Amino acid sequence: MKVLIKAALAAGLALSAAPSFAQDAVRIGALYPFSGGLALLGDESFRGLELAIEERNAAGGLNGRKIEMVRGDAVDPNQAVGEARRLTSVDKVSVIFGTYSSSLSLAATQVAELAGVPYFELGAISDPITERGFKNVYRTNPTARIFANRMVDAVAEAVAPALGTDAKSLKVAIIHEDSLYGQTVAGYQQARAKEVGLNLVETLPYSAKSVDLTPVILRLKSAGADVVLQTSYQNDTVLFFRQMKEQGFKPKAVMGAGGGYSLRDTMQAVGPENMEGALNVDFTQYRTNPKAAPGIEEFVKKYEAKYGTAPRSGHSLANYMGAKVLLDAMAAAKDLTAPAIREAVMAVDVTEGTTATGWGAKFNEAGQNERATPFLMQWQGGELVTVFPADAAVAEIKTGIGAE
Amino acid sequence: MDVLVQLILNGIMLGSMYAIISVGLTLIFGIVRVVNFAHGEFLMVGMYAVYLLSLHLGLHPYVSAVPMVLMLFAVGALVQRFIIQPLLGADEHIQIFATVGLSTALINLALLVFGADLYSVQAPGVRQPLSIGGYTVLHAQVVMLASALVLVAGLHLFMQRTPLGRAIRATAQNRNAAQLMGVRVDRIYVIAFGLGAACVGLASALISPLFPVTPTIGTYFVLTAFVVVVLGGMRSMYGAFLGAMIIGIVDSLSGYYIAPDLKEVVYFAIFILILIFKPTGLFGFGRGTE
């Protein structure tokens, strides 16, 4: 009985203490997968947001008000919906930041839209997130279509000049794993290749669970493909590089769409000498010229000071940049209601090359940032270095695959 | 023409990989009459063990074949003794659930211990292409084919020439009659399950240099292995071997001539046609086998 009374008293105290604490603080939701299979990169994404908010609080918060984060753990789309409901109705956050994974974002944004709470997407790439006519969903990072366009454009703007030929004379092939990710990116690539008039000789889907990609490679070989664009996970990337070497297929360039291409493990499994020269389009990574991405070095320092390791991927940086842009917008808004925030976000105008990712920020009516373009990177000597565009590059683009 | 020969060569090499896995699955199904859904996960366990042996003791994957065969034999025998045996009298579905459960448990255990990253075994020289008249095969693939042939021949001799082999065949043909003749059926089951798993042990050592290991690597192989087993007539080792070769070649040819993402469609279509027109499988022994 005594215990019960104590508990009740404690609860009462907590309740009475809560409003006075929240009065001057701005509450924001942080919705990421913190546990389960996506947890590693979900947490990595969250760290970028956390650093941006700490920085903001240290500089006096949002117009003098402290920012307080409420975490939501979205393991799968169902839980993303549940946690988004909790954040909007129980915790009454002003805005939600998230989400790393597209399927989680697609689910959670629906809840936020219905509740009229602005949703800031900092990392998920699926295009439909900002194509459903929602009024309160904004995204700072590039989408799958922008990835695909960058890959196709890079063939003309970076690969062909490096080879000293005309892009139209290159035979381009698209290969991709056949789940939603690969299908989406490859679809946009095909459209863009047609638009810019590239000579597309093959489009080959395959299962990411294939144990043998030799048929794919022999098809590419018979078609005489010069440039291969691949959208893939990890296992199939490893298999492709190994079997390409075994079958003696040496295209002039191979380019990945992030995914398996960005991971150090992939490079190690394939071997740095075999991965040499592989091109990759992804969120900004750390071997990027700081002149084109001012603040990138400071970000790494802050990150290391707080978490004791180097950043595990570019996700934290992308989230950091997005959070900073949107916190500035919130500070500029006349209040924190959804219409006022929309007005402020629409007024954002950040030129390219002035943020830590090198991206700019200008939102269209749908809420998508139109100034976010991923860079072209290349594996050189076991490191993933930015090679294009020139002002972001730290190394010259090389041609060919595999060390000579 | 060149491409065709290369594709067929490649299909045979792929087939020999499926053969080693499928022969094990056939042994378990043909003798113990249990559909082992954890077969692919046995492979995964074996591949992690090969990786650890290579990392810590510097063992070449081929050298680890010996400990792997022994280890997987023990794993198989223990699974039969402590999981399947208590359920032998139970409904077939219960046994299936037991092996499915085991499979899920093993995948998640691997996720817990090793994480989702992939690990690659270093095996110098094994991945070197070998050029035969302009066609490419890997050393590892030649070893795989030779091992598959030796395995089937060895099992054939064992089944035909040894008393234990005869007892196993008797048990497979008629469990009750074998029991009446003094065969200790329970022990035979433990040995048969162990043998089936030991085949996967061999496979794990041979496959490790070719594929990096992840918690779900077993699922890449096992569905095809099931097709092979049914195609081969469920209980026939030789059927499984030939079935594996057919699937390997069909896989390779359809991936090139039709489309890489449609190769499963092609061999599952063949599979369905065979089930319709020859339900006992290509090399089944007719209705008398059941």
XYZ file of C-alpha atoms in Angstrom:
694
model
C 0.000 0.000 0.000
C 2.747 2.370 1.001
C 4.541 1.602 -2.249
C 1.397 2.367 -4.185
C 0.985 5.737 -2.526
C 4.591 6.556 -3.233
C 4.167 5.577 -6.846
C 1.022 7.673 -7.152
C 2.778 10.629 -5.574
C 5.716 10.237 -7.909
C 3.399 10.060 -10.891
C 1.568 13.146 -9.723
C 4.826 15.004 -9.308
C 5.966 13.951 -12.747
C 2.680 15.106 -14.265
C 2.773 18.471 -12.541
C 6.427 18.894 -13.485
C 5.931 18.060 -17.150
C 4.025 21.135 -18.395
C 6.359 23.671 -16.817
C 9.293 21.805 -18.405
C 7.743 21.733 -21.857
C 6.438 25.273 -21.764
C 9.383 26.926 -23.353
C 10.922 23.905 -25.109
C 10.112 22.964 -28.702
C 9.357 19.257 -28.986
C 10.331 17.444 -32.121
C 9.940 13.763 -33.006
C 12.875 11.638 -34.234
C 11.461 8.621 -36.039
C 14.064 6.059 -37.101
C 14.553 2.291 -36.918
C 16.536 2.080 -33.660
C 16.226 -1.690 -33.351
C 15.814 -4.603 -35.756
C 17.536 -5.272 -39.063
C 17.720 -1.617 -40.183
C 19.017 -0.370 -36.842
C 22.655 0.178 -37.809
C 22.045 2.730 -40.549
C 18.890 4.002 -38.830
C 20.978 4.928 -35.809
C 23.691 6.337 -38.051
C 21.066 8.593 -39.659
C 19.768 9.678 -36.262
C 23.241 10.745 -35.144
C 23.263 13.384 -37.876
C 19.989 14.831 -36.567
C 21.217 14.655 -32.973
C 24.402 16.580 -33.813
C 22.446 19.244 -35.703
C 20.103 19.742 -32.754
C 22.881 19.864 -30.174
C 24.629 22.449 -32.279
C 21.431 24.465 -32.498
C 20.763 24.228 -28.751
C 24.321 25.279 -27.973
C 23.747 28.348 -30.135
C 20.638 29.355 -28.165
C 18.037 26.978 -29.576
C 15.097 27.987 -31.698
C 14.646 31.728 -31.095
C 15.663 31.233 -27.491
C 13.607 28.076 -26.964
C 15.375 24.791 -26.266
C 14.766 21.908 -28.676
C 13.752 18.646 -27.063
C 13.824 15.372 -28.959
C 11.311 12.564 -28.519
C 12.450 9.323 -30.112
C 10.179 6.932 -31.972
C 11.437 3.461 -32.834
C 10.102 2.313 -36.210
C 11.174 -1.274 -36.812
C 8.682 -1.946 -39.612
C 5.922 -0.003 -41.384
C 3.316 -1.077 -38.801
C 5.378 0.202 -35.945
C 6.234 3.347 -37.908
C 2.504 4.078 -38.045
C 2.102 3.372 -34.307
C 5.053 5.518 -33.300
C 4.022 8.370 -35.602
C 0.581 8.294 -33.935
C 2.157 8.416 -30.497
C 4.452 11.309 -31.439
C 1.648 13.364 -32.954
C -1.129 12.679 -30.436
C 0.491 11.811 -27.092
C 3.784 13.680 -27.227
C 2.315 16.462 -29.358
C 5.534 17.185 -31.201
C 5.705 20.216 -33.505
C 7.422 18.356 -36.331
C 8.818 14.875 -37.038
C 12.247 14.148 -38.496
C 13.042 10.765 -40.029
C 13.348 8.036 -41.381
C 16.198 6.395 -43.348
C 14.029 3.658 -44.930
C 11.515 4.400 -47.694
C 8.901 1.861 -46.616
C 8.917 3.303 -43.079
C 8.697 6.842 -44.392
C 5.805 6.050 -46.735
C 3.834 4.685 -43.760
C 4.722 7.317 -41.161
C 4.170 10.332 -43.435
C 0.528 9.310 -43.927
C -0.102 9.540 -40.194
C 1.678 12.881 -39.875
C -0.188 14.309 -42.866
C -3.552 13.336 -41.359
C -2.551 14.860 -38.033
C -1.364 18.023 -39.785
C 2.142 17.709 -38.360
C 5.024 18.630 -40.707
C 7.238 15.660 -41.593
C 10.872 16.259 -42.526
C 12.383 13.380 -44.495
C 16.179 13.462 -44.444
C 17.208 10.136 -45.947
C 14.627 7.933 -47.728
C 14.952 7.971 -51.536
C 11.683 6.532 -52.879
C 10.126 9.174 -55.156
C 6.440 8.632 -54.191
C 7.117 9.951 -50.659
C 6.820 13.462 -52.066
C 4.529 12.610 -54.979
C 1.266 11.925 -53.174
C 0.014 15.489 -52.971
C 0.764 15.834 -49.237
C 0.950 19.382 -47.899
C 3.251 18.808 -44.941
C 5.949 16.419 -46.149
C 9.333 17.876 -47.087
C 12.442 16.050 -48.198
C 16.015 17.366 -48.278
C 17.808 14.366 -49.820
C 17.908 13.302 -53.495
C 15.382 10.725 -54.726
C 15.798 7.528 -56.745
C 15.032 9.461 -59.938
C 17.783 11.976 -59.172
C 20.178 9.070 -58.521
C 19.271 7.445 -61.838
C 19.586 10.723 -63.742
C 22.946 11.446 -62.180
C 24.212 8.019 -63.251
C 23.071 8.406 -66.834
C 24.269 12.005 -67.044
C 27.636 11.036 -65.585
C 28.173 8.682 -68.511
C 28.003 11.671 -70.859
C 29.582 14.282 -68.597
C 32.320 12.348 -66.815
C 32.946 8.907 -68.297
C 32.948 9.776 -72.006
C 35.348 12.750 -71.596
C 37.681 10.573 -69.492
C 37.670 7.984 -72.268
C 38.156 10.702 -74.841
C 35.139 9.603 -76.865
C 31.682 10.811 -77.692
C 28.989 9.532 -75.303
C 26.777 8.448 -78.197
C 29.434 6.011 -79.394
C 29.428 4.161 -76.045
C 27.312 1.037 -75.667
C 25.533 1.338 -72.340
C 23.916 -1.567 -70.449
C 21.706 -1.494 -67.352
C 21.657 -4.441 -64.979
C 19.687 -4.464 -61.751
C 18.341 -6.732 -59.027
C 14.635 -7.284 -59.620
C 13.018 -6.104 -56.361
C 11.367 -2.686 -55.961
C 14.694 -0.860 -55.431
C 16.366 -2.114 -58.601
C 13.209 -1.872 -60.717
C 12.615 1.741 -59.664
C 16.119 3.024 -60.309
C 16.495 1.078 -63.577
C 13.149 2.375 -64.829
C 14.277 5.980 -64.356
C 17.651 5.174 -65.930
C 16.006 3.801 -69.054
C 13.823 6.879 -69.387
C 16.766 9.231 -68.924
C 19.020 7.299 -71.323
C 16.325 7.631 -73.992
C 15.952 11.326 -73.219
C 19.637 12.128 -73.617
C 20.047 9.766 -76.571
C 22.489 7.211 -75.165
C 22.950 3.932 -76.994
C 21.303 1.493 -74.551
C 22.125 -2.044 -75.676
C 20.817 -4.213 -72.828
C 18.590 -3.965 -69.745
C 18.922 -7.098 -67.659
C 17.093 -7.708 -64.399
C 18.266 -10.583 -62.191
C 17.352 -11.960 -58.781
C 19.528 -10.628 -55.947
C 19.603 -14.239 -54.737
C 21.236 -15.523 -57.918
C 24.119 -17.863 -57.269
C 25.442 -17.411 -60.786
C 25.573 -14.211 -62.830
C 27.620 -15.694 -65.666
C 24.639 -15.604 -68.078
C 24.266 -11.864 -67.376
C 27.962 -11.288 -67.964
C 28.010 -13.319 -71.181
C 25.024 -11.313 -72.432
C 26.901 -8.078 -71.680
C 29.971 -9.475 -73.367
C 28.077 -10.499 -76.512
C 26.400 -7.097 -76.629
C 29.834 -5.486 -76.377
C 28.778 -3.226 -73.496
C 31.280 -0.440 -72.773
C 29.549 1.012 -69.723
C 27.523 -1.021 -67.207
C 25.126 0.674 -64.775
C 24.252 -1.640 -61.890
C 21.685 -1.228 -59.120
C 22.434 -3.868 -56.544
C 22.734 -5.057 -52.972
C 25.885 -6.505 -51.497
C 25.974 -10.184 -52.434
C 25.147 -9.627 -56.075
C 27.739 -6.849 -56.342
C 30.424 -9.197 -55.041
C 29.303 -11.978 -57.380
C 29.203 -9.643 -60.385
C 32.736 -8.336 -59.866
C 34.180 -11.788 -59.253
C 32.515 -13.411 -62.240
C 33.239 -10.452 -64.501
C 36.930 -11.052 -63.851
C 36.634 -14.810 -64.285
C 34.870 -14.457 -67.619
C 37.452 -11.941 -68.785
C 34.828 -9.218 -69.279
C 36.451 -5.790 -69.072
C 34.028 -2.963 -69.752
C 35.346 0.594 -69.889
C 33.333 1.615 -66.841
C 31.030 0.075 -64.242
C 28.829 2.338 -62.124
C 26.713 1.441 -59.079
C 23.740 3.205 -57.483
C 24.942 3.233 -53.886
C 23.645 0.067 -52.187
C 26.274 -2.650 -52.302
C 28.790 -0.377 -54.043
C 29.268 1.973 -51.087
C 30.153 -0.614 -48.478
C 33.706 -1.283 -47.412
C 32.808 -4.961 -46.870
C 31.939 -5.287 -50.543
C 35.281 -3.858 -51.566
C 37.080 -6.193 -49.174
C 35.183 -9.276 -50.393
C 35.847 -8.381 -54.022
C 39.426 -7.320 -53.301
C 40.640 -3.715 -53.653
C 42.547 -4.566 -56.831
C 39.380 -5.889 -58.500
C 37.142 -3.084 -57.244
C 39.631 -0.481 -58.500
C 37.929 1.969 -60.813
C 34.339 1.037 -59.921
C 32.191 4.177 -60.064
C 29.383 4.844 -57.620
C 26.654 7.414 -57.179
C 25.537 7.964 -53.587
C 24.938 10.471 -50.795
C 28.004 12.595 -50.124
C 30.800 10.560 -48.514
C 33.728 11.843 -46.484
C 36.408 11.876 -49.160
C 34.912 14.983 -50.757
C 36.526 18.339 -51.374
C 35.629 20.556 -48.382
C 35.543 23.593 -50.667
C 32.398 22.188 -52.286
C 31.050 20.893 -48.981
C 32.001 23.462 -46.331
C 31.599 22.081 -42.812
C 32.201 18.442 -43.762
C 35.489 18.305 -41.835
C 33.974 19.993 -38.771
C 31.116 17.500 -38.921
C 33.533 14.564 -38.823
C 35.363 16.144 -35.856
C 32.134 16.713 -33.934
C 30.986 13.220 -34.739
C 34.223 11.662 -33.521
C 34.188 13.751 -30.358
C 30.660 12.660 -29.495
C 30.564 9.013 -30.592
C 34.228 8.039 -30.400
C 34.365 6.545 -33.913
C 34.548 7.831 -37.443
C 31.138 8.107 -39.175
C 30.002 4.676 -40.327
C 28.401 5.936 -43.539
C 27.284 9.098 -45.310
C 23.783 8.815 -43.825
C 24.632 10.864 -40.727
C 26.035 13.656 -42.879
C 22.926 13.757 -45.107
C 20.665 13.900 -42.034
C 22.838 16.581 -40.433
C 22.640 18.781 -43.506
C 18.884 18.298 -43.905
C 18.182 18.939 -40.228
C 20.214 22.145 -40.258
C 18.377 23.524 -43.286
C 14.979 22.719 -41.803
C 15.821 23.980 -38.297
C 16.767 27.275 -39.931
C 13.394 27.272 -41.668
C 11.640 26.591 -38.346
C 13.520 29.480 -36.758
C 12.401 31.742 -39.583
C 8.738 30.696 -39.342
C 6.468 33.117 -37.502
C 5.120 30.265 -35.361
C 5.289 26.472 -35.374
C 1.929 25.723 -36.957
C 1.913 23.693 -40.137
C 0.941 26.579 -42.483
C 3.631 28.858 -41.040
C 6.256 26.146 -41.393
C 5.170 25.485 -44.970
C 5.567 29.150 -45.770
C 9.034 29.187 -44.204
C 10.167 25.989 -45.965
C 8.983 27.299 -49.324
C 11.044 30.435 -48.721
C 14.259 28.445 -48.142
C 16.903 29.305 -50.714
C 20.335 27.806 -50.110
C 22.781 27.741 -52.981
C 24.683 24.611 -53.893
C 28.148 24.156 -52.434
C 27.360 25.913 -49.155
C 26.300 22.991 -46.922
C 28.225 20.066 -45.429
C 26.913 17.699 -48.119
C 27.507 20.194 -50.902
C 23.783 20.175 -51.695
C 21.699 23.309 -51.902
C 18.085 23.629 -50.804
C 15.067 24.891 -52.729
C 11.767 23.090 -52.288
C 9.129 22.601 -54.947
C 5.369 22.574 -54.299
C 5.493 18.835 -53.549
C 8.063 19.427 -50.814
C 11.032 17.926 -52.622
C 14.424 19.636 -52.470
C 15.424 20.287 -56.062
C 19.012 21.217 -55.334
C 20.182 17.885 -53.926
C 22.347 15.978 -56.368
C 24.475 13.001 -55.405
C 28.128 13.070 -56.427
C 29.990 10.549 -58.542
C 32.559 8.565 -56.591
C 35.131 5.963 -57.502
C 36.987 3.192 -55.670
C 40.674 4.066 -55.893
C 43.270 2.183 -53.871
C 40.634 0.790 -51.498
C 39.071 4.213 -50.828
C 35.827 5.651 -52.134
C 36.754 9.117 -53.403
C 34.597 11.786 -55.028
C 35.613 12.339 -58.669
C 32.779 14.387 -60.180
C 31.744 17.208 -60.456
C 35.180 18.799 -60.598
C 34.748 21.246 -57.692
C 33.725 18.452 -55.301
C 36.368 16.030 -56.542
C 39.438 15.019 -54.563
C 40.846 12.787 -57.303
C 40.890 12.443 -61.075
C 38.442 9.967 -62.581
C 40.159 6.842 -63.896
C 38.966 4.535 -66.650
C 38.808 0.759 -66.738
C 37.995 -1.817 -64.088
C 40.523 -3.715 -62.007
C 44.168 -2.901 -61.432
C 46.368 -3.433 -64.452
C 28.493 -21.557 -80.597
C 31.301 -20.437 -78.330
C 28.825 -18.950 -75.934
C 26.682 -22.097 -75.986
C 29.606 -24.334 -75.006
C 30.655 -21.896 -72.295
C 27.098 -21.796 -70.958
C 26.813 -25.587 -70.883
C 30.185 -25.902 -69.147
C 29.034 -23.339 -66.662
C 25.751 -25.170 -66.176
C 27.552 -28.424 -65.425
C 29.698 -26.678 -62.838
C 26.617 -25.086 -61.281
C 24.897 -28.462 -61.416
C 27.679 -30.193 -59.524
C 27.242 -27.658 -56.721
C 23.505 -28.324 -56.551
C 24.227 -32.058 -56.786
C 26.258 -32.238 -53.576
C 23.583 -30.358 -51.627
C 20.709 -32.282 -53.209
C 22.206 -35.720 -52.665
C 22.258 -34.923 -48.948
C 18.668 -33.761 -49.012
C 17.649 -36.891 -50.932
C 19.316 -39.157 -48.383
C 17.379 -37.516 -45.567
C 14.107 -37.532 -47.422
C 14.509 -40.994 -48.948
C 15.485 -42.760 -45.759
C 14.165 -40.801 -42.795
C 11.172 -39.501 -44.787
C 11.559 -36.038 -43.318
C 11.591 -32.906 -45.445
C 14.533 -31.028 -44.005
C 13.804 -27.329 -44.394
C 16.887 -26.496 -42.347
C 19.166 -27.988 -45.011
C 20.258 -24.610 -46.350
C 20.984 -23.385 -42.837
C 23.244 -26.392 -42.251
C 25.169 -25.104 -45.252
C 25.276 -21.629 -43.709
C 26.559 -23.018 -40.388
C 29.213 -24.978 -42.281
C 30.299 -21.909 -44.238
C 30.687 -19.801 -41.090
C 32.723 -22.616 -39.552
C 34.949 -22.737 -42.654
C 35.374 -18.973 -42.396
C 36.339 -19.168 -38.709
C 38.788 -22.029 -39.309
C 40.400 -20.082 -42.116
C 40.541 -16.872 -40.078
C 41.886 -18.300 -36.817
C 43.829 -21.379 -37.867
C 44.650 -20.340 -41.422
C 43.142 -23.551 -42.778
C 42.525 -23.693 -46.511
C 38.790 -24.261 -47.147
C 39.552 -27.576 -48.831
C 41.455 -28.765 -45.791
C 38.482 -27.840 -43.621
C 36.360 -30.236 -45.683
C 37.388 -33.038 -43.320
C 36.385 -31.357 -40.040
C 33.272 -29.971 -41.770
C 32.046 -33.389 -42.865
C 32.542 -34.684 -39.325
C 30.979 -31.630 -37.704
C 27.911 -31.575 -39.928
C 27.516 -35.344 -39.488
C 27.356 -34.711 -35.747
C 24.944 -31.800 -36.189
C 22.678 -33.898 -38.404
C 22.795 -36.869 -36.052
C 21.971 -34.672 -33.058
C 19.093 -32.989 -34.863
C 17.654 -36.368 -35.766
C 18.161 -37.784 -32.287
C 16.798 -34.868 -30.279
C 14.403 -33.013 -32.591
C 13.082 -35.360 -35.269
C 13.084 -38.665 -33.397
C 10.645 -37.563 -30.685
C 8.322 -36.444 -33.502
C 8.597 -39.509 -35.742
C 5.239 -40.846 -34.640
C 3.643 -37.409 -34.990
C 1.961 -35.903 -37.977
C 4.166 -35.089 -40.988
C 3.323 -31.404 -40.636
C 4.735 -31.318 -37.148
C 8.085 -32.560 -38.455
C 8.004 -29.926 -41.164
C 7.325 -27.222 -38.601
C 10.210 -28.505 -36.514
C 12.690 -28.165 -39.381
C 11.253 -24.804 -40.483
C 11.578 -23.593 -36.892
C 15.143 -24.843 -36.741
C 15.907 -22.982 -39.965
C 14.511 -19.680 -38.655
C 16.303 -20.115 -35.348
C 19.651 -20.758 -37.063
C 19.321 -17.748 -39.392
C 18.576 -15.444 -36.481
C 21.301 -16.944 -34.350
C 23.753 -16.192 -37.154
C 22.401 -12.630 -37.382
C 22.935 -12.241 -33.663
C 26.472 -13.629 -33.662
C 27.855 -12.408 -36.991
C 25.524 -9.566 -37.982
C 24.227 -9.025 -41.492
C 27.661 -8.303 -42.994
C 29.181 -10.717 -45.421
C 32.406 -12.572 -44.804
C 34.629 -13.874 -47.516
C 37.054 -16.763 -47.167
C 40.507 -16.292 -48.646
C 41.559 -19.247 -50.770
C 44.519 -18.378 -52.937
C 44.519 -19.853 -56.424
C 41.130 -21.504 -56.173
C 39.325 -18.765 -58.092
C 41.882 -18.759 -60.887
C 40.242 -19.271 -64.251
C 41.411 -22.343 -66.106
C 41.329 -21.967 -69.854
C 40.401 -25.081 -71.824
C 40.366 -24.472 -75.552
C 39.228 -20.903 -75.034
C 36.547 -21.764 -72.471
C 36.768 -20.661 -68.887
C 36.204 -22.729 -65.771
C 37.544 -22.092 -62.290
C 39.769 -24.491 -60.401
C 37.152 -24.451 -57.652
C 34.488 -25.568 -60.117
C 36.555 -28.472 -61.388
C 37.140 -29.574 -57.804
C 33.388 -29.274 -57.216
C 32.547 -31.505 -60.174
C 35.144 -34.107 -59.200
C 33.869 -34.083 -55.616
C 30.271 -34.538 -56.745
C 31.257 -37.573 -58.841
C 33.361 -39.078 -56.061
C 30.572 -38.444 -53.546
C 27.929 -40.236 -55.599
C 30.275 -43.109 -56.463
C 31.371 -43.392 -52.832
C 27.820 -43.411 -51.524
C 26.901 -45.982 -54.167
C 29.650 -48.335 -53.006
C 28.749 -47.721 -49.387
C 25.077 -48.484 -49.958
C 25.701 -51.572 -52.095
C 28.741 -53.189 -50.509
C 28.639 -52.607 -46.761
C 26.318 -54.235 -44.205
C 25.411 -50.797 -42.848
C 24.557 -49.628 -46.369
C 22.343 -52.634 -46.890
C 20.617 -51.959 -43.579
C 20.014 -48.364 -44.636
C 18.542 -49.466 -47.952
C 16.368 -52.033 -46.212
C 15.068 -49.371 -43.821
C 14.320 -47.054 -46.726
C 12.423 -49.786 -48.574
C 10.335 -50.984 -45.672
C 10.793 -49.678 -42.184
C 8.699 -52.368 -40.470
C 10.191 -55.290 -42.327
C 13.686 -53.994 -41.636
C 12.851 -53.715 -37.955
C 11.572 -57.314 -37.956
C 14.824 -58.443 -39.543
C 16.749 -57.003 -36.623
C 17.763 -53.653 -38.052
C 17.865 -50.944 -35.398
C 15.806 -48.464 -37.347
C 16.296 -45.562 -34.938
C 20.047 -45.831 -35.246
C 19.836 -46.058 -39.024
C 17.820 -42.829 -39.068
C 20.402 -41.040 -36.964
C 23.163 -42.222 -39.307
C 21.196 -41.352 -42.450
C 20.380 -37.856 -41.246
C 24.020 -37.439 -40.283
C 25.149 -38.570 -43.742
C 22.754 -36.161 -45.416
C 24.064 -33.294 -43.317
C 27.668 -34.407 -43.902
C 27.127 -33.877 -47.655
C 26.319 -30.266 -46.815
C 29.525 -30.154 -44.760
C 31.445 -31.102 -47.877
C 29.469 -28.548 -49.885
C 30.198 -25.769 -47.388
C 33.955 -26.279 -47.729
C 33.728 -26.313 -51.526
C 31.326 -23.372 -51.853
C 33.095 -21.067 -49.374
C 35.766 -19.880 -51.825
C 33.044 -19.061 -54.370
C 30.438 -17.230 -52.288
C 30.778 -14.928 -49.306
C 28.808 -16.173 -46.309
C 25.793 -14.305 -44.880
C 23.053 -15.503 -42.507
C 20.657 -16.092 -45.415
C 23.094 -17.765 -47.823
C 21.309 -21.121 -47.338
C 18.086 -19.797 -48.827
C 19.965 -19.035 -52.052
C 20.592 -22.724 -52.639
C 17.942 -24.711 -50.877
C 14.878 -23.947 -53.007
C 16.713 -25.163 -56.091
C 17.843 -28.218 -54.145
C 14.216 -29.100 -53.426
C 13.360 -28.853 -57.117
C 16.308 -31.090 -57.908
C 15.241 -33.687 -55.340
C 11.693 -33.922 -56.709
C 12.956 -33.901 -60.282
C 15.300 -36.749 -59.431
C 12.473 -38.908 -58.114
C 12.598 -38.008 -54.408
C 14.644 -40.961 -53.248
C 17.168 -41.604 -55.929
C 20.707 -40.394 -55.395
C 21.542 -40.815 -59.064
C 18.318 -39.077 -59.966
C 19.312 -36.171 -57.752
C 22.704 -36.011 -59.430
C 21.268 -35.967 -62.940
C 18.455 -33.644 -61.869
C 21.047 -31.215 -60.539
C 22.930 -31.279 -63.842
C 19.714 -30.631 -65.775
C 18.742 -27.715 -63.512
C 22.277 -26.328 -63.699
C 22.295 -26.360 -67.496
C 18.721 -25.058 -67.805
C 19.584 -22.284 -65.340
C 22.618 -21.285 -67.334
C 21.010 -21.453 -70.799
C 17.739 -19.751 -69.923
C 19.602 -17.002 -68.067
C 21.343 -16.161 -71.315
C 18.849 -16.978 -74.062
C 15.656 -15.895 -72.311
C 16.375 -13.453 -69.479
C 18.348 -13.641 -66.235
C 15.302 -12.829 -64.119
C 13.167 -15.452 -65.864
C 15.414 -18.461 -65.354
C 13.468 -19.538 -62.277
C 10.292 -19.334 -64.355
C 11.821 -21.695 -66.883
C 12.945 -24.354 -64.495
C 9.840 -24.166 -62.370
C 7.783 -24.576 -65.549
C 9.799 -27.703 -66.369
C 9.281 -28.814 -62.807
C 5.489 -28.398 -63.012
C 5.328 -30.201 -66.351
C 7.242 -33.120 -64.901
C 4.949 -33.240 -61.884
C 1.946 -33.333 -64.220
C 3.219 -35.936 -66.661
C 5.564 -37.972 -64.499
C 4.660 -37.422 -60.853
C 7.319 -39.839 -59.641
C 10.047 -37.620 -61.022
C 12.315 -38.192 -63.995
C 14.153 -41.053 -62.360
C 11.510 -42.290 -59.934
C 10.995 -45.991 -59.537
C 7.297 -45.825 -60.263
C 4.497 -46.123 -57.762
C 6.166 -48.931 -55.897
C 8.539 -46.486 -54.264
C 5.959 -45.192 -51.853
